[in-house]
PDB file of C-alpha atoms in Angstrom:
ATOM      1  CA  UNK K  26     -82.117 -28.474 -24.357  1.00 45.00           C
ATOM      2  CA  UNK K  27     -80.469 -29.594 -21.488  1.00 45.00           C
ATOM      3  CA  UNK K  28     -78.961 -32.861 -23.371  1.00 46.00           C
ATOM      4  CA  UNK K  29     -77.773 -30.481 -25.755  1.00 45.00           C
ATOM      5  CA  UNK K  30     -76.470 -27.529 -23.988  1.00 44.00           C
ATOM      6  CA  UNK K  31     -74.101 -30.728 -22.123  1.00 36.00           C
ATOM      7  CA  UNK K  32     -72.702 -32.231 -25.610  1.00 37.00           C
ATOM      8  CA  UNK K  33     -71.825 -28.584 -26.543  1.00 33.00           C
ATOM      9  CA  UNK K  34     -69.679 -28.153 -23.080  1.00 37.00           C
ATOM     10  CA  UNK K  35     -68.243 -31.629 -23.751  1.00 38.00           C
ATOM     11  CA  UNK K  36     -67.077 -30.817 -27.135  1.00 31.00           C
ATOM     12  CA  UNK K  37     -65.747 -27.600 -25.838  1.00 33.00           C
ATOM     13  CA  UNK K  38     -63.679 -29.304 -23.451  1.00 34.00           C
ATOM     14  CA  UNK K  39     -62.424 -31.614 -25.516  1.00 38.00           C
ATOM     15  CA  UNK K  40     -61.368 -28.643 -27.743  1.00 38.00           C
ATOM     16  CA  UNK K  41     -59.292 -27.122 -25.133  1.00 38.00           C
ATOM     17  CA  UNK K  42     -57.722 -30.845 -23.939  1.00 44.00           C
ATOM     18  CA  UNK K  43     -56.573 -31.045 -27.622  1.00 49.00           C
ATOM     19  CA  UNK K  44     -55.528 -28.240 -29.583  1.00 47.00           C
ATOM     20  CA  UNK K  45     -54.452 -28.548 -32.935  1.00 49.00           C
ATOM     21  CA  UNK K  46     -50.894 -29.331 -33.630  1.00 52.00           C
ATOM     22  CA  UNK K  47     -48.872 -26.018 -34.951  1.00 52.00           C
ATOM     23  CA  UNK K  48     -46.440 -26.990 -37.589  1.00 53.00           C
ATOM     24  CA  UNK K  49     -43.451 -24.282 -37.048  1.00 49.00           C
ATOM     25  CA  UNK K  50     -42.108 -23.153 -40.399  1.00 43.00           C
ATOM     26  CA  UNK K  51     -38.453 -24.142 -41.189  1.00 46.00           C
ATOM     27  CA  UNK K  52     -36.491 -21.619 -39.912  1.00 46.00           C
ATOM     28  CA  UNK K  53     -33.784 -20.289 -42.789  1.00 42.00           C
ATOM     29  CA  UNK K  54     -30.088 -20.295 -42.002  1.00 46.00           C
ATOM     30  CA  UNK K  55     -28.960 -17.159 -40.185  1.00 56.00           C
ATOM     31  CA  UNK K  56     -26.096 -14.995 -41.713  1.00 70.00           C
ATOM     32  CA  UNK K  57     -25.850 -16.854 -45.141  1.00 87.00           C
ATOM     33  CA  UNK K  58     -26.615 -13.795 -47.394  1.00 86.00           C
ATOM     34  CA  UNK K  59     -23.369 -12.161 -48.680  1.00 86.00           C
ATOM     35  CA  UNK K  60     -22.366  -9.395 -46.789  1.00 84.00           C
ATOM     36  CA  UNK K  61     -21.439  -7.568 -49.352  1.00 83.00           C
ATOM     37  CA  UNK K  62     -22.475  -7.686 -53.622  1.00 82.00           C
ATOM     38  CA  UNK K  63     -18.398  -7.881 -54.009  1.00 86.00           C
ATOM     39  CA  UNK K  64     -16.233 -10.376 -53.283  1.00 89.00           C
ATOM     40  CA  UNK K  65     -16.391 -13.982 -52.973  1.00 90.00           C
ATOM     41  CA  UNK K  66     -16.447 -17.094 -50.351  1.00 93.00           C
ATOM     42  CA  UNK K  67     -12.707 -18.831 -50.067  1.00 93.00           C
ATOM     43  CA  UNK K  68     -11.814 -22.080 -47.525  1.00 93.00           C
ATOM     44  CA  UNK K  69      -8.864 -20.199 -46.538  1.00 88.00           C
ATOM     45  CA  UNK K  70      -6.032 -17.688 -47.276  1.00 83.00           C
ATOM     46  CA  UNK K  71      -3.054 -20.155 -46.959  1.00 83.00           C
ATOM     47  CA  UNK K  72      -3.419 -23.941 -48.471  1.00 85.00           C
ATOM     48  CA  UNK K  73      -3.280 -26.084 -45.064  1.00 89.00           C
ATOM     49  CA  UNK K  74      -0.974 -29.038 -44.878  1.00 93.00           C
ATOM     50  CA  UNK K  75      -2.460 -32.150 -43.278  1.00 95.00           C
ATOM     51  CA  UNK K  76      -1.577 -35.184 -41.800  1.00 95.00           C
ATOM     52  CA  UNK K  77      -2.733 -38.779 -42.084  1.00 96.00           C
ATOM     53  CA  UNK K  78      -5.474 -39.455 -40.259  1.00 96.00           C
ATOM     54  CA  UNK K  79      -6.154 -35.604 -39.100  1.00 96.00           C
ATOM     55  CA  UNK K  80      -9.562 -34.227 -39.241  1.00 95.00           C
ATOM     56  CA  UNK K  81     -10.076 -30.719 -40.792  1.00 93.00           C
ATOM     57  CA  UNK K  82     -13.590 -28.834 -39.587  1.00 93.00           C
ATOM     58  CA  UNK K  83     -14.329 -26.744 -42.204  1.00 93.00           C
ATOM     59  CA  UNK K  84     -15.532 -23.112 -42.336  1.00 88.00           C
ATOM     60  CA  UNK K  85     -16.236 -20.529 -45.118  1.00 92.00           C
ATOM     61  CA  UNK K  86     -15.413 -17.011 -45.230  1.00 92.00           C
ATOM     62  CA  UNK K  87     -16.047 -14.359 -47.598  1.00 93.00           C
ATOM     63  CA  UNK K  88     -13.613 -11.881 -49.284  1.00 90.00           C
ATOM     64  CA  UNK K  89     -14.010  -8.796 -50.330  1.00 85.00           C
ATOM     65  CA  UNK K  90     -10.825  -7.656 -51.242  1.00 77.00           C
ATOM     66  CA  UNK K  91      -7.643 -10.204 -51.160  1.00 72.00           C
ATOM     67  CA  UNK K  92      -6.331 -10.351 -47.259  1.00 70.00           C
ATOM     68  CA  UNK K  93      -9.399  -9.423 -45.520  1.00 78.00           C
ATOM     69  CA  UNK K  94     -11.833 -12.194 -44.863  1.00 85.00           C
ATOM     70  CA  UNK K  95     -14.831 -12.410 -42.394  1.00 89.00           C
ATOM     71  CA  UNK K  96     -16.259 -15.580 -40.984  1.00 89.00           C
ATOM     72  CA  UNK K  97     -19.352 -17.161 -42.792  1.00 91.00           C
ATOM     73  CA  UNK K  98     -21.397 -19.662 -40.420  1.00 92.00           C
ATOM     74  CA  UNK K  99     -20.376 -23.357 -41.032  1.00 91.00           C
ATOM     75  CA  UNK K 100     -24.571 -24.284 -41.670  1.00 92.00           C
ATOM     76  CA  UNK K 101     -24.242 -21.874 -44.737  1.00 94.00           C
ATOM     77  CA  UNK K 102     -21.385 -24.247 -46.300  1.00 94.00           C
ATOM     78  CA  UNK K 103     -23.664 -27.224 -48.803  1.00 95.00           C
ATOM     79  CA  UNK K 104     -22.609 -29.632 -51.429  1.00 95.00           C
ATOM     80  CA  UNK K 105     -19.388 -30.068 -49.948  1.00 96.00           C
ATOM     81  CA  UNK K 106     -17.497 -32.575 -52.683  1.00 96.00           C
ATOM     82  CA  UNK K 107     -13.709 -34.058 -52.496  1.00 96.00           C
ATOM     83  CA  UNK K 108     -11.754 -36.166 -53.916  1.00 96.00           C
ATOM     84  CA  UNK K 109      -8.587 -37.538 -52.932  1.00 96.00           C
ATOM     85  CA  UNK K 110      -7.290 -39.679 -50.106  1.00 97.00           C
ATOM     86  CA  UNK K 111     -10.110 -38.477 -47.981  1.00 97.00           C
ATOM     87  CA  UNK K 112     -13.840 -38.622 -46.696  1.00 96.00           C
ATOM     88  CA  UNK K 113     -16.794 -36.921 -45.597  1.00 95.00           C
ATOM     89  CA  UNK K 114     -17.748 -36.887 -42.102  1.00 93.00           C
ATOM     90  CA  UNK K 115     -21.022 -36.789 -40.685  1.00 90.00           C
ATOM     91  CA  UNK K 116     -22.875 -33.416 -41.298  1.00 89.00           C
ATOM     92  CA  UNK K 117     -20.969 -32.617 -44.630  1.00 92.00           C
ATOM     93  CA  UNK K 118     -18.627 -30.573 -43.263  1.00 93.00           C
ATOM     94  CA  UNK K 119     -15.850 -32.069 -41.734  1.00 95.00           C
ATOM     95  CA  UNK K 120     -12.593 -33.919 -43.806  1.00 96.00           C
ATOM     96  CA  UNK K 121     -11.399 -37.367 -42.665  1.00 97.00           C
ATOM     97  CA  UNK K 122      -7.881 -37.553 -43.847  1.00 97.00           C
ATOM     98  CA  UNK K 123      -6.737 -40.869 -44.615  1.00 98.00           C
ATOM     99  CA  UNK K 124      -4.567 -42.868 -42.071  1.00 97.00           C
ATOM    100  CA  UNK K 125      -2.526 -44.366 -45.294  1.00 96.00           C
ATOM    101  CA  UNK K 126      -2.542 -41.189 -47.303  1.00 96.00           C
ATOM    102  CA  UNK K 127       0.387 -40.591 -49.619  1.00 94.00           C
ATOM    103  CA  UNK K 128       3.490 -37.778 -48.531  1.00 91.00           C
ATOM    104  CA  UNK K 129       2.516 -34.997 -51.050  1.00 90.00           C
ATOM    105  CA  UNK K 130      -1.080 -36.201 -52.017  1.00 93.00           C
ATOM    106  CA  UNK K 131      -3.566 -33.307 -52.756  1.00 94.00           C
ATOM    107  CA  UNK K 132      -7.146 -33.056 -51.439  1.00 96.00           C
ATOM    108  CA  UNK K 133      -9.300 -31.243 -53.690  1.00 96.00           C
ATOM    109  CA  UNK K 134     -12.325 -29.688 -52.338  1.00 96.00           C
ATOM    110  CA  UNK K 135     -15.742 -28.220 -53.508  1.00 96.00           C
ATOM    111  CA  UNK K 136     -18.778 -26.639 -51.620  1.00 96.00           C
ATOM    112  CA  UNK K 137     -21.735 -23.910 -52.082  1.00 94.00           C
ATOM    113  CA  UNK K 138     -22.745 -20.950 -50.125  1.00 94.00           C
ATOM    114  CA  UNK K 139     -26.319 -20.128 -51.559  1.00 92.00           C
ATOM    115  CA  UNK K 140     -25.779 -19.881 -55.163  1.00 91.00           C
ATOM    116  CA  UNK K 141     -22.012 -19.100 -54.734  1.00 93.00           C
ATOM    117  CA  UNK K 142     -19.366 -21.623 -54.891  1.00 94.00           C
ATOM    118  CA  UNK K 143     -15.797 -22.628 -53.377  1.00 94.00           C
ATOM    119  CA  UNK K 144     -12.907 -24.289 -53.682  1.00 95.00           C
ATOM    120  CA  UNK K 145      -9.642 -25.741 -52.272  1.00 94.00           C
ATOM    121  CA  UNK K 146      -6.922 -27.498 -51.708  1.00 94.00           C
ATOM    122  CA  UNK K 147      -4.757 -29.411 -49.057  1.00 93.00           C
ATOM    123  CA  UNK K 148      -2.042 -31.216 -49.268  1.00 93.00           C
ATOM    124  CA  UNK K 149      -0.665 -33.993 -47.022  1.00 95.00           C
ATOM    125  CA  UNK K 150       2.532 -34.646 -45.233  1.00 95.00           C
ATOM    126  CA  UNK K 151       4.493 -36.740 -42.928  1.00 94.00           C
ATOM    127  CA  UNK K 152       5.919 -34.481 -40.070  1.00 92.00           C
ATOM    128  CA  UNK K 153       8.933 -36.677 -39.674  1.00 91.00           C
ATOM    129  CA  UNK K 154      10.215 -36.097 -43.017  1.00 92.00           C
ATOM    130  CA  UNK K 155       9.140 -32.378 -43.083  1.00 94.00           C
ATOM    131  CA  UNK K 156       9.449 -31.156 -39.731  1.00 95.00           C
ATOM    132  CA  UNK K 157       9.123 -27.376 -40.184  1.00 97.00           C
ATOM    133  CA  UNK K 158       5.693 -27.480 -42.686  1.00 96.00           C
ATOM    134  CA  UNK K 159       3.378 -25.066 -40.624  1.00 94.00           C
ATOM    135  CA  UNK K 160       3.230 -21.278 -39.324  1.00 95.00           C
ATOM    136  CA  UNK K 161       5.506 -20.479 -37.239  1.00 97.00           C
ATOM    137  CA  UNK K 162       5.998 -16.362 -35.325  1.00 98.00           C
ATOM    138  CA  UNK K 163       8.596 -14.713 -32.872  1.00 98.00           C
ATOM    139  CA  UNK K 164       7.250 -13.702 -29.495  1.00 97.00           C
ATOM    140  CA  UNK K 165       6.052 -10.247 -29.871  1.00 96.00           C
ATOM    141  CA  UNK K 166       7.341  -9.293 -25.920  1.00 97.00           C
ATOM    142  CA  UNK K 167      10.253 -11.157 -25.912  1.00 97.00           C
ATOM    143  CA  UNK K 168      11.903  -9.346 -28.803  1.00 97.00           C
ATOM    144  CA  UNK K 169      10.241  -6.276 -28.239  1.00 95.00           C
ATOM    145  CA  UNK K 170      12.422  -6.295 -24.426  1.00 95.00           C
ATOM    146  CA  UNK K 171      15.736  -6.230 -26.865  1.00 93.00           C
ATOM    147  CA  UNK K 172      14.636  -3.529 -28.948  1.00 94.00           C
ATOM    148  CA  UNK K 173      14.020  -6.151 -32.510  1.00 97.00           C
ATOM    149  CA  UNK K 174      11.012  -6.612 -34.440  1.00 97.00           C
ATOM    150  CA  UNK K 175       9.613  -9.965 -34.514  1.00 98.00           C
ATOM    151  CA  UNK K 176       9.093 -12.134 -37.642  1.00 98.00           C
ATOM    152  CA  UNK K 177       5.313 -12.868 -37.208  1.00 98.00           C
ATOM    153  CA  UNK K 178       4.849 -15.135 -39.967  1.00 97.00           C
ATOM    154  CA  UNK K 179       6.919 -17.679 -41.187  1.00 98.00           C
ATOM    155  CA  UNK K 180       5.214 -20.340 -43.589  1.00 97.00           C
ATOM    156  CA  UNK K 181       6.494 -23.313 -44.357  1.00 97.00           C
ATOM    157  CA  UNK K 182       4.625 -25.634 -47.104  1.00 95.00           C
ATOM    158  CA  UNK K 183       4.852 -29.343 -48.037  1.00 93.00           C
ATOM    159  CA  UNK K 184       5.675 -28.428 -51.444  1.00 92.00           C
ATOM    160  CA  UNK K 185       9.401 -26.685 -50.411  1.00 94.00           C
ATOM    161  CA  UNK K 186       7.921 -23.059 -50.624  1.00 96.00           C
ATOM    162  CA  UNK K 187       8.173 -20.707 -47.870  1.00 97.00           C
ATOM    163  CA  UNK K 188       7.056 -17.060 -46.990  1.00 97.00           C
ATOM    164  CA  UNK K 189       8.683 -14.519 -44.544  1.00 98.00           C
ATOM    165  CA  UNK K 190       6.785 -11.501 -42.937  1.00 98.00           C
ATOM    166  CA  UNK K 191       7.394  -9.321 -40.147  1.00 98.00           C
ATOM    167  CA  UNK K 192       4.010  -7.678 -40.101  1.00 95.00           C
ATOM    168  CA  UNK K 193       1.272  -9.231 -42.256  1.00 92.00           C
ATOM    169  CA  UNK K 194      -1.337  -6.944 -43.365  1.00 88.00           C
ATOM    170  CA  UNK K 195      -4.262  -8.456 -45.842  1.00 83.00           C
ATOM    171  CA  UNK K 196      -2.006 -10.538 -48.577  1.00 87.00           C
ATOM    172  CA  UNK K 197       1.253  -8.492 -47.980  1.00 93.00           C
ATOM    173  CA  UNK K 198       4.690 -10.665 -47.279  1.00 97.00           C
ATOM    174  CA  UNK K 199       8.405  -9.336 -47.158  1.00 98.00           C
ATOM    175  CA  UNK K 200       9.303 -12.546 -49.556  1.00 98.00           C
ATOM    176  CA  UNK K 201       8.911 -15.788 -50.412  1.00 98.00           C
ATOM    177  CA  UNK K 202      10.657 -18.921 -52.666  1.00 98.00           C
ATOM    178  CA  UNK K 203      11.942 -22.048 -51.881  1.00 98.00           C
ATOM    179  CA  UNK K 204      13.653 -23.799 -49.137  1.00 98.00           C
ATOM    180  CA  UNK K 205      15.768 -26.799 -48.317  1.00 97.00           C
ATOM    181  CA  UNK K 206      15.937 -28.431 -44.880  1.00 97.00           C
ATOM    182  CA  UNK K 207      18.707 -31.474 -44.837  1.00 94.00           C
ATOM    183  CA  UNK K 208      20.535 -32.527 -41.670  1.00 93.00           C
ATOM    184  CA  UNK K 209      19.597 -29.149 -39.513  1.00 94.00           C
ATOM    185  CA  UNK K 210      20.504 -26.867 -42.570  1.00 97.00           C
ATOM    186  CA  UNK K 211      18.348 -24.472 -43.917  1.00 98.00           C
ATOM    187  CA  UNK K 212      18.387 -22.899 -46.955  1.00 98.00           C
ATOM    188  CA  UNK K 213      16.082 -20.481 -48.423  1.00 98.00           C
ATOM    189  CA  UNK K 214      15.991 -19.267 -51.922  1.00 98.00           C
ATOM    190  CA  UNK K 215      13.651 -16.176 -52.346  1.00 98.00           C
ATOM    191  CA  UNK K 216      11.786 -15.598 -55.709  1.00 97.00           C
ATOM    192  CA  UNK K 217       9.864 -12.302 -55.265  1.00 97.00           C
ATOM    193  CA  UNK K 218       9.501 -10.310 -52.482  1.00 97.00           C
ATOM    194  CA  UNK K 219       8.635  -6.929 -51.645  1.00 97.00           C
ATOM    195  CA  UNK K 220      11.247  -6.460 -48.820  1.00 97.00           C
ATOM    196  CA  UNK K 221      14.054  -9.179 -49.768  1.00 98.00           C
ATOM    197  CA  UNK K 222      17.004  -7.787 -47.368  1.00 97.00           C
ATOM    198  CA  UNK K 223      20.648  -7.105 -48.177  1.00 96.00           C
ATOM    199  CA  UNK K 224      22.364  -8.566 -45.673  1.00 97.00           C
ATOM    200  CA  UNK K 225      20.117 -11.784 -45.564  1.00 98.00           C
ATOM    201  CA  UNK K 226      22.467 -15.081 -45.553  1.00 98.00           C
ATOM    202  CA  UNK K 227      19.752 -17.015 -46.407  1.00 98.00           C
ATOM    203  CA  UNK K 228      21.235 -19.853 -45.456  1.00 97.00           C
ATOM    204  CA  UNK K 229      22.047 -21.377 -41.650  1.00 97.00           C
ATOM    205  CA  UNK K 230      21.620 -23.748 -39.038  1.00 96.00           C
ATOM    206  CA  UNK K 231      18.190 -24.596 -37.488  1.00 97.00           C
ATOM    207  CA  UNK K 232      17.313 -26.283 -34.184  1.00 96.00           C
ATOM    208  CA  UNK K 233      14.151 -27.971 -33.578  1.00 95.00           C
ATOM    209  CA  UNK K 234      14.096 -28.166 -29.919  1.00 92.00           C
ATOM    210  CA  UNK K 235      11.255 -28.664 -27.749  1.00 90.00           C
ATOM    211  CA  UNK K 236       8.197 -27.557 -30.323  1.00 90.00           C
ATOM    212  CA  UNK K 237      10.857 -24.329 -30.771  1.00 97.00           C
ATOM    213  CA  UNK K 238      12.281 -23.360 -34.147  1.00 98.00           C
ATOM    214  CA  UNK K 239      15.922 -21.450 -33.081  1.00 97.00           C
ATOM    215  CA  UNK K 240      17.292 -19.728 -36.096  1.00 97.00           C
ATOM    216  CA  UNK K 241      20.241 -17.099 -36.830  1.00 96.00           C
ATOM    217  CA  UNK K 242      18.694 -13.445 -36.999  1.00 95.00           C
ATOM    218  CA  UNK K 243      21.430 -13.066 -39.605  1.00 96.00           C
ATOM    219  CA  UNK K 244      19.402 -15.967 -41.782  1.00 97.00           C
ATOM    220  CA  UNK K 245      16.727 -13.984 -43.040  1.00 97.00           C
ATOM    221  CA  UNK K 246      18.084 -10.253 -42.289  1.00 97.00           C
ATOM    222  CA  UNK K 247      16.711  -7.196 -41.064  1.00 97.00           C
ATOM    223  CA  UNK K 248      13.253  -5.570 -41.225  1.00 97.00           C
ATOM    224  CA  UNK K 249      12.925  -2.212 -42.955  1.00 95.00           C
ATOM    225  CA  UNK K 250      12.709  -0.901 -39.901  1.00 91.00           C
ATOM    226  CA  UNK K 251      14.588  -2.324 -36.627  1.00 91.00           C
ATOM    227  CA  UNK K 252      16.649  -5.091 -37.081  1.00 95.00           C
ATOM    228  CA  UNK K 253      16.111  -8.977 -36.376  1.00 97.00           C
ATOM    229  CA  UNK K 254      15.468 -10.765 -33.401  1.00 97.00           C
ATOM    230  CA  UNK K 255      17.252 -13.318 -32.168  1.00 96.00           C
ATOM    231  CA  UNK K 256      13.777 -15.315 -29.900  1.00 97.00           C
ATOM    232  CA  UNK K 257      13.155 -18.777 -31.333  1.00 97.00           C
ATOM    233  CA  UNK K 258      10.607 -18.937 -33.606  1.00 98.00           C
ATOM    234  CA  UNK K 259       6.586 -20.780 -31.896  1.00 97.00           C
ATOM    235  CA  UNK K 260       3.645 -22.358 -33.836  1.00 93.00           C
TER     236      UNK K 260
END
């Protein structure tokens, strides 16, 4: 009794030295159900340029109306496909542009969020032949000191189109066209708009000094309310 009352205490022991291993269940991504049933999941609301060599992180948001987006956490984004002078980085998530890519190539990309999917598009250029590709936005103090109102938006693209806004709100832009930059001239040529001014010349000198963009107020005209400010333009 003895002999067996001291194998049962032994094994007991050796219970509580070793306890079984607990396998914790995979733990499902946080946050990756659609917010809403309407809408969609986009890259982004403005094609980005890109230069050789850059490397683009890349993060989903969903859409339910045009303009107004809300971030979607980068571990939902799967499948993520391109093609085009480009690669995938580690993870799946992240674009490694090529250091020899091609002025004006185009980047083509795919992914999944759950059973949804997304698409988009880059395109790549050489900042010393197109200097003013990016956003660019009028300091909000500075202008408001002289009494103007700000452009906050100006968009340059590596394909020659441009858009002008003085306050953005979801997809909404004063106007937007073409443009031509050739020995510090600018000229724009709007297409559509839904505020194309009057007394717009459309056509000036700019100055690239510094990181600043200085352009004449009288280039792209007045506001409909206020009138132009004369601050250099920031990225």
């Amino acid at each position: 009794m003895k002999k067996s009352g001291f194998c049962l205490a032994g094994l007991l022991l050796a219970a509580c030295a070793n306890p079984p291993e607990e396998r914790a269940a995979p733990a499902a991504p946080v946050g990756c159900a659609p917010p809403s049933e309407f809408g969609g999941y986009i890259f982004w609301l403005e094609p980005p340029a890109v230069l050789p060599g850059a490397s683009i992180d890349l993060t989903p948001w969903f859409t339910r109306r045009p303009g107004m987006v809300e971030p979607v956490p980068p571990a939902c984004l799967e499948d993520v496909a391109i093609s085009g002078p480009a690669t995938l980085g580690p993870g799946g998530r992240t674009i490694l542009i090529d250091a020899d890519a091609a002025p004006g190539a185009a980047i083509q990309l795919q992914g999944r969020v759950g059973e949804s999917s997304l698409s988009g598009r880059m395109l790549v250029y050489l900042e010393e032949a197109l200097p003013l590709v990016g956003t660019w936005a009028q300091p909000e103090a500075a202008c408001a000191a002289s009494g103007a109102e700000p452009v906050r938006e100006l968009i340059f693209h590596p394909d020659g189109t441009f858009s002008l806004t003085w306050t953005p709100f979801e997809i909404y832009k004063d106007y937007w066209g073409g443009y031509a930059f050739e020995d510090g001239r600018l000229q724009l040529s709007p297409e559509d708009g839904n505020h194309i001014p009057a007394d717009a010349a459309f056509t000036g000198t700019a100055e690239l000094v510094g990181g600043a963009l200085r352009l004449p107020p009288g280039l792209f005209g007045s506001p409909r309310q206020g009138t132009a400010c004369a601050e250099p333009f920031s990225r």
